[in-house]
Amino acid sequence: GAGVSQTPSNKVTEKGKYVELRCDPISGHTALYWYRQSLGQGPEFLIYFQGTGAADDSGLPNDRFFAVRPEGSVSTLKIQRTERGDSAVYLCASSEATGGQTGELFFGEGSRLTVL
Amino acid sequence: AQKVTQAQTEISVVEKEDVTLDCVYETRDTTYYLFWYKQPPSGELVFLIRRNSFDEQNEISGRYSWNFQKSTSSFNFTITASQVVDSAVYFCALSEETGGFKTIFGAGTRLFVKA
């Protein structure tokens, strides 16, 4: 498809379980972002990739959260030992901006994570 | 550190009224970008506008207009003759050079336009 694709759209899990959320960005976009959005809040920055490397992971809340982008395209956000406070919509965005410029972000529809 | 403040949590207007959404930002950089995004009830964030720090010209696009004032660190968004379809949450965002150009969002303003 032409847009940013995120799977699954909904994920319900139990406390303590491991979760993976996938993002397929727009083809050719080198920058990829993960955000977390809780109800009534703005998107909260988690991590930003430029190509395969994490350019900035300062927003990851703790070491239970990890993200990879091994081939510079698809990215996976991994959450270990999930907690109820991890419940949120996880948004992925991609951008074609590189080298000191910053362009608009194209967002996916998000993955809604519910931890019971 | 970069920061975006949207003091208005919710605004309710009647169709055809004009409405202004406020955005105040903080940055120590001279090179930065400001954005507005719209999040309709369907949930997907949609880009509206980008402005770089060296261009203070105001912009108009149809019923939308943006007022960028570096002197007050504000980037306000006005919708003229609002319509029911404008009902959404609107986010102001900032991307600064020192921060590696990661985009930080404000908390958003929920706009209700009543028929």
PDB file of N, CA, C and O in Angstrom, chain B residues 65-93:
ATOM      1  N   SER B  65      -5.370  29.431   8.374  1.00  0.00           N
ATOM      2  CA  SER B  65      -4.262  30.383   8.347  1.00  0.00           C
ATOM      3  C   SER B  65      -3.403  30.196   9.586  1.00  0.00           C
ATOM      4  O   SER B  65      -3.893  29.734  10.626  1.00  0.00           O
ATOM      5  N   TRP B  66      -2.132  30.509   9.450  1.00  0.00           N
ATOM      6  CA  TRP B  66      -1.179  30.307  10.524  1.00  0.00           C
ATOM      7  C   TRP B  66      -0.412  31.603  10.759  1.00  0.00           C
ATOM      8  O   TRP B  66       0.029  32.274   9.810  1.00  0.00           O
ATOM      9  N   ASN B  67      -0.239  31.946  12.024  1.00  0.00           N
ATOM     10  CA  ASN B  67       0.464  33.144  12.420  1.00  0.00           C
ATOM     11  C   ASN B  67       1.686  32.757  13.244  1.00  0.00           C
ATOM     12  O   ASN B  67       1.559  32.288  14.375  1.00  0.00           O
ATOM     13  N   PHE B  68       2.873  32.955  12.680  1.00  0.00           N
ATOM     14  CA  PHE B  68       4.132  32.583  13.325  1.00  0.00           C
ATOM     15  C   PHE B  68       4.795  33.849  13.820  1.00  0.00           C
ATOM     16  O   PHE B  68       5.101  34.741  13.035  1.00  0.00           O
ATOM     17  N   GLN B  69       5.001  33.942  15.140  1.00  0.00           N
ATOM     18  CA  GLN B  69       5.647  35.108  15.717  1.00  0.00           C
ATOM     19  C   GLN B  69       6.794  34.661  16.608  1.00  0.00           C
ATOM     20  O   GLN B  69       6.567  34.173  17.731  1.00  0.00           O
ATOM     21  N   LYS B  70       8.019  34.857  16.144  1.00  0.00           N
ATOM     22  CA  LYS B  70       9.190  34.451  16.930  1.00  0.00           C
ATOM     23  C   LYS B  70       9.320  35.280  18.188  1.00  0.00           C
ATOM     24  O   LYS B  70       9.797  34.802  19.216  1.00  0.00           O
ATOM     25  N   SER B  71       8.863  36.531  18.156  1.00  0.00           N
ATOM     26  CA  SER B  71       9.000  37.413  19.322  1.00  0.00           C
ATOM     27  C   SER B  71       8.232  36.877  20.531  1.00  0.00           C
ATOM     28  O   SER B  71       8.625  37.112  21.675  1.00  0.00           O
ATOM     29  N   THR B  72       7.158  36.172  20.263  1.00  0.00           N
ATOM     30  CA  THR B  72       6.359  35.588  21.356  1.00  0.00           C
ATOM     31  C   THR B  72       6.420  34.074  21.369  1.00  0.00           C
ATOM     32  O   THR B  72       5.700  33.423  22.122  1.00  0.00           O
ATOM     33  N   SER B  73       7.277  33.492  20.515  1.00  0.00           N
ATOM     34  CA  SER B  73       7.414  32.032  20.410  1.00  0.00           C
ATOM     35  C   SER B  73       6.057  31.376  20.232  1.00  0.00           C
ATOM     36  O   SER B  73       5.715  30.410  20.922  1.00  0.00           O
ATOM     37  N   SER B  74       5.292  31.900  19.313  1.00  0.00           N
ATOM     38  CA  SER B  74       3.953  31.354  19.095  1.00  0.00           C
ATOM     39  C   SER B  74       3.740  30.995  17.622  1.00  0.00           C
ATOM     40  O   SER B  74       4.322  31.604  16.727  1.00  0.00           O
ATOM     41  N   PHE B  75       2.907  30.012  17.434  1.00  0.00           N
ATOM     42  CA  PHE B  75       2.570  29.541  16.079  1.00  0.00           C
ATOM     43  C   PHE B  75       1.091  29.155  16.117  1.00  0.00           C
ATOM     44  O   PHE B  75       0.724  27.995  16.226  1.00  0.00           O
ATOM     45  N   ASN B  76       0.244  30.178  16.024  1.00  0.00           N
ATOM     46  CA  ASN B  76      -1.192  29.981  16.193  1.00  0.00           C
ATOM     47  C   ASN B  76      -1.880  29.633  14.883  1.00  0.00           C
ATOM     48  O   ASN B  76      -1.452  30.042  13.801  1.00  0.00           O
ATOM     49  N   PHE B  77      -2.966  28.912  15.018  1.00  0.00           N
ATOM     50  CA  PHE B  77      -3.699  28.358  13.868  1.00  0.00           C
ATOM     51  C   PHE B  77      -5.134  28.842  13.931  1.00  0.00           C
ATOM     52  O   PHE B  77      -5.804  28.651  14.948  1.00  0.00           O
ATOM     53  N   THR B  78      -5.597  29.479  12.856  1.00  0.00           N
ATOM     54  CA  THR B  78      -6.967  29.984  12.803  1.00  0.00           C
ATOM     55  C   THR B  78      -7.754  29.277  11.712  1.00  0.00           C
ATOM     56  O   THR B  78      -7.270  29.136  10.579  1.00  0.00           O
ATOM     57  N   ILE B  79      -8.939  28.839  12.093  1.00  0.00           N
ATOM     58  CA  ILE B  79      -9.879  28.285  11.121  1.00  0.00           C
ATOM     59  C   ILE B  79     -10.991  29.306  10.948  1.00  0.00           C
ATOM     60  O   ILE B  79     -11.659  29.695  11.926  1.00  0.00           O
ATOM     61  N   THR B  80     -11.190  29.742   9.737  1.00  0.00           N
ATOM     62  CA  THR B  80     -12.228  30.723   9.418  1.00  0.00           C
ATOM     63  C   THR B  80     -13.487  29.988   8.972  1.00  0.00           C
ATOM     64  O   THR B  80     -13.415  28.993   8.254  1.00  0.00           O
ATOM     65  N   ALA B  81     -14.622  30.493   9.424  1.00  0.00           N
ATOM     66  CA  ALA B  81     -15.906  29.892   9.026  1.00  0.00           C
ATOM     67  C   ALA B  81     -15.882  28.386   9.276  1.00  0.00           C
ATOM     68  O   ALA B  81     -16.019  27.567   8.345  1.00  0.00           O
ATOM     69  N   SER B  82     -15.715  28.008  10.520  1.00  0.00           N
ATOM     70  CA  SER B  82     -15.546  26.596  10.872  1.00  0.00           C
ATOM     71  C   SER B  82     -16.719  25.745  10.393  1.00  0.00           C
ATOM     72  O   SER B  82     -17.859  26.226  10.254  1.00  0.00           O
ATOM     73  N   GLN B  83     -16.397  24.479  10.144  1.00  0.00           N
ATOM     74  CA  GLN B  83     -17.398  23.511   9.704  1.00  0.00           C
ATOM     75  C   GLN B  83     -17.362  22.303  10.627  1.00  0.00           C
ATOM     76  O   GLN B  83     -16.352  22.040  11.279  1.00  0.00           O
ATOM     77  N   VAL B  84     -18.433  21.554  10.620  1.00  0.00           N
ATOM     78  CA  VAL B  84     -18.528  20.367  11.483  1.00  0.00           C
ATOM     79  C   VAL B  84     -17.360  19.410  11.199  1.00  0.00           C
ATOM     80  O   VAL B  84     -16.816  18.794  12.112  1.00  0.00           O
ATOM     81  N   VAL B  85     -16.949  19.336   9.949  1.00  0.00           N
ATOM     82  CA  VAL B  85     -15.860  18.424   9.584  1.00  0.00           C
ATOM     83  C   VAL B  85     -14.499  18.842  10.163  1.00  0.00           C
ATOM     84  O   VAL B  85     -13.538  18.083  10.122  1.00  0.00           O
ATOM     85  N   ASP B  86     -14.457  20.066  10.694  1.00  0.00           N
ATOM     86  CA  ASP B  86     -13.209  20.518  11.334  1.00  0.00           C
ATOM     87  C   ASP B  86     -13.072  19.939  12.740  1.00  0.00           C
ATOM     88  O   ASP B  86     -12.015  20.085  13.363  1.00  0.00           O
ATOM     89  N   SER B  87     -14.105  19.312  13.250  1.00  0.00           N
ATOM     90  CA  SER B  87     -14.041  18.732  14.586  1.00  0.00           C
ATOM     91  C   SER B  87     -12.965  17.655  14.638  1.00  0.00           C
ATOM     92  O   SER B  87     -13.000  16.687  13.863  1.00  0.00           O
ATOM     93  N   ALA B  88     -12.014  17.864  15.523  1.00  0.00           N
ATOM     94  CA  ALA B  88     -10.858  16.961  15.596  1.00  0.00           C
ATOM     95  C   ALA B  88      -9.986  17.433  16.750  1.00  0.00           C
ATOM     96  O   ALA B  88     -10.274  18.448  17.399  1.00  0.00           O
ATOM     97  N   VAL B  89      -8.914  16.696  16.969  1.00  0.00           N
ATOM     98  CA  VAL B  89      -7.877  17.167  17.889  1.00  0.00           C
ATOM     99  C   VAL B  89      -6.735  17.707  17.032  1.00  0.00           C
ATOM    100  O   VAL B  89      -6.305  17.052  16.080  1.00  0.00           O
ATOM    101  N   TYR B  90      -6.268  18.877  17.379  1.00  0.00           N
ATOM    102  CA  TYR B  90      -5.208  19.527  16.619  1.00  0.00           C
ATOM    103  C   TYR B  90      -3.945  19.595  17.477  1.00  0.00           C
ATOM    104  O   TYR B  90      -3.982  20.044  18.617  1.00  0.00           O
ATOM    105  N   PHE B  91      -2.840  19.162  16.885  1.00  0.00           N
ATOM    106  CA  PHE B  91      -1.571  19.139  17.595  1.00  0.00           C
ATOM    107  C   PHE B  91      -0.579  20.081  16.937  1.00  0.00           C
ATOM    108  O   PHE B  91      -0.405  20.067  15.714  1.00  0.00           O
ATOM    109  N   CYS B  92       0.089  20.848  17.776  1.00  0.00           N
ATOM    110  CA  CYS B  92       1.222  21.648  17.359  1.00  0.00           C
ATOM    111  C   CYS B  92       2.477  20.847  17.688  1.00  0.00           C
ATOM    112  O   CYS B  92       2.516  20.117  18.696  1.00  0.00           O
ATOM    113  N   ALA B  93       3.510  20.959  16.854  1.00  0.00           N
ATOM    114  CA  ALA B  93       4.710  20.156  17.077  1.00  0.00           C
ATOM    115  C   ALA B  93       5.943  20.956  16.717  1.00  0.00           C
ATOM    116  O   ALA B  93       5.887  21.897  15.921  1.00  0.00           O
TER     117      ALA B  93
END
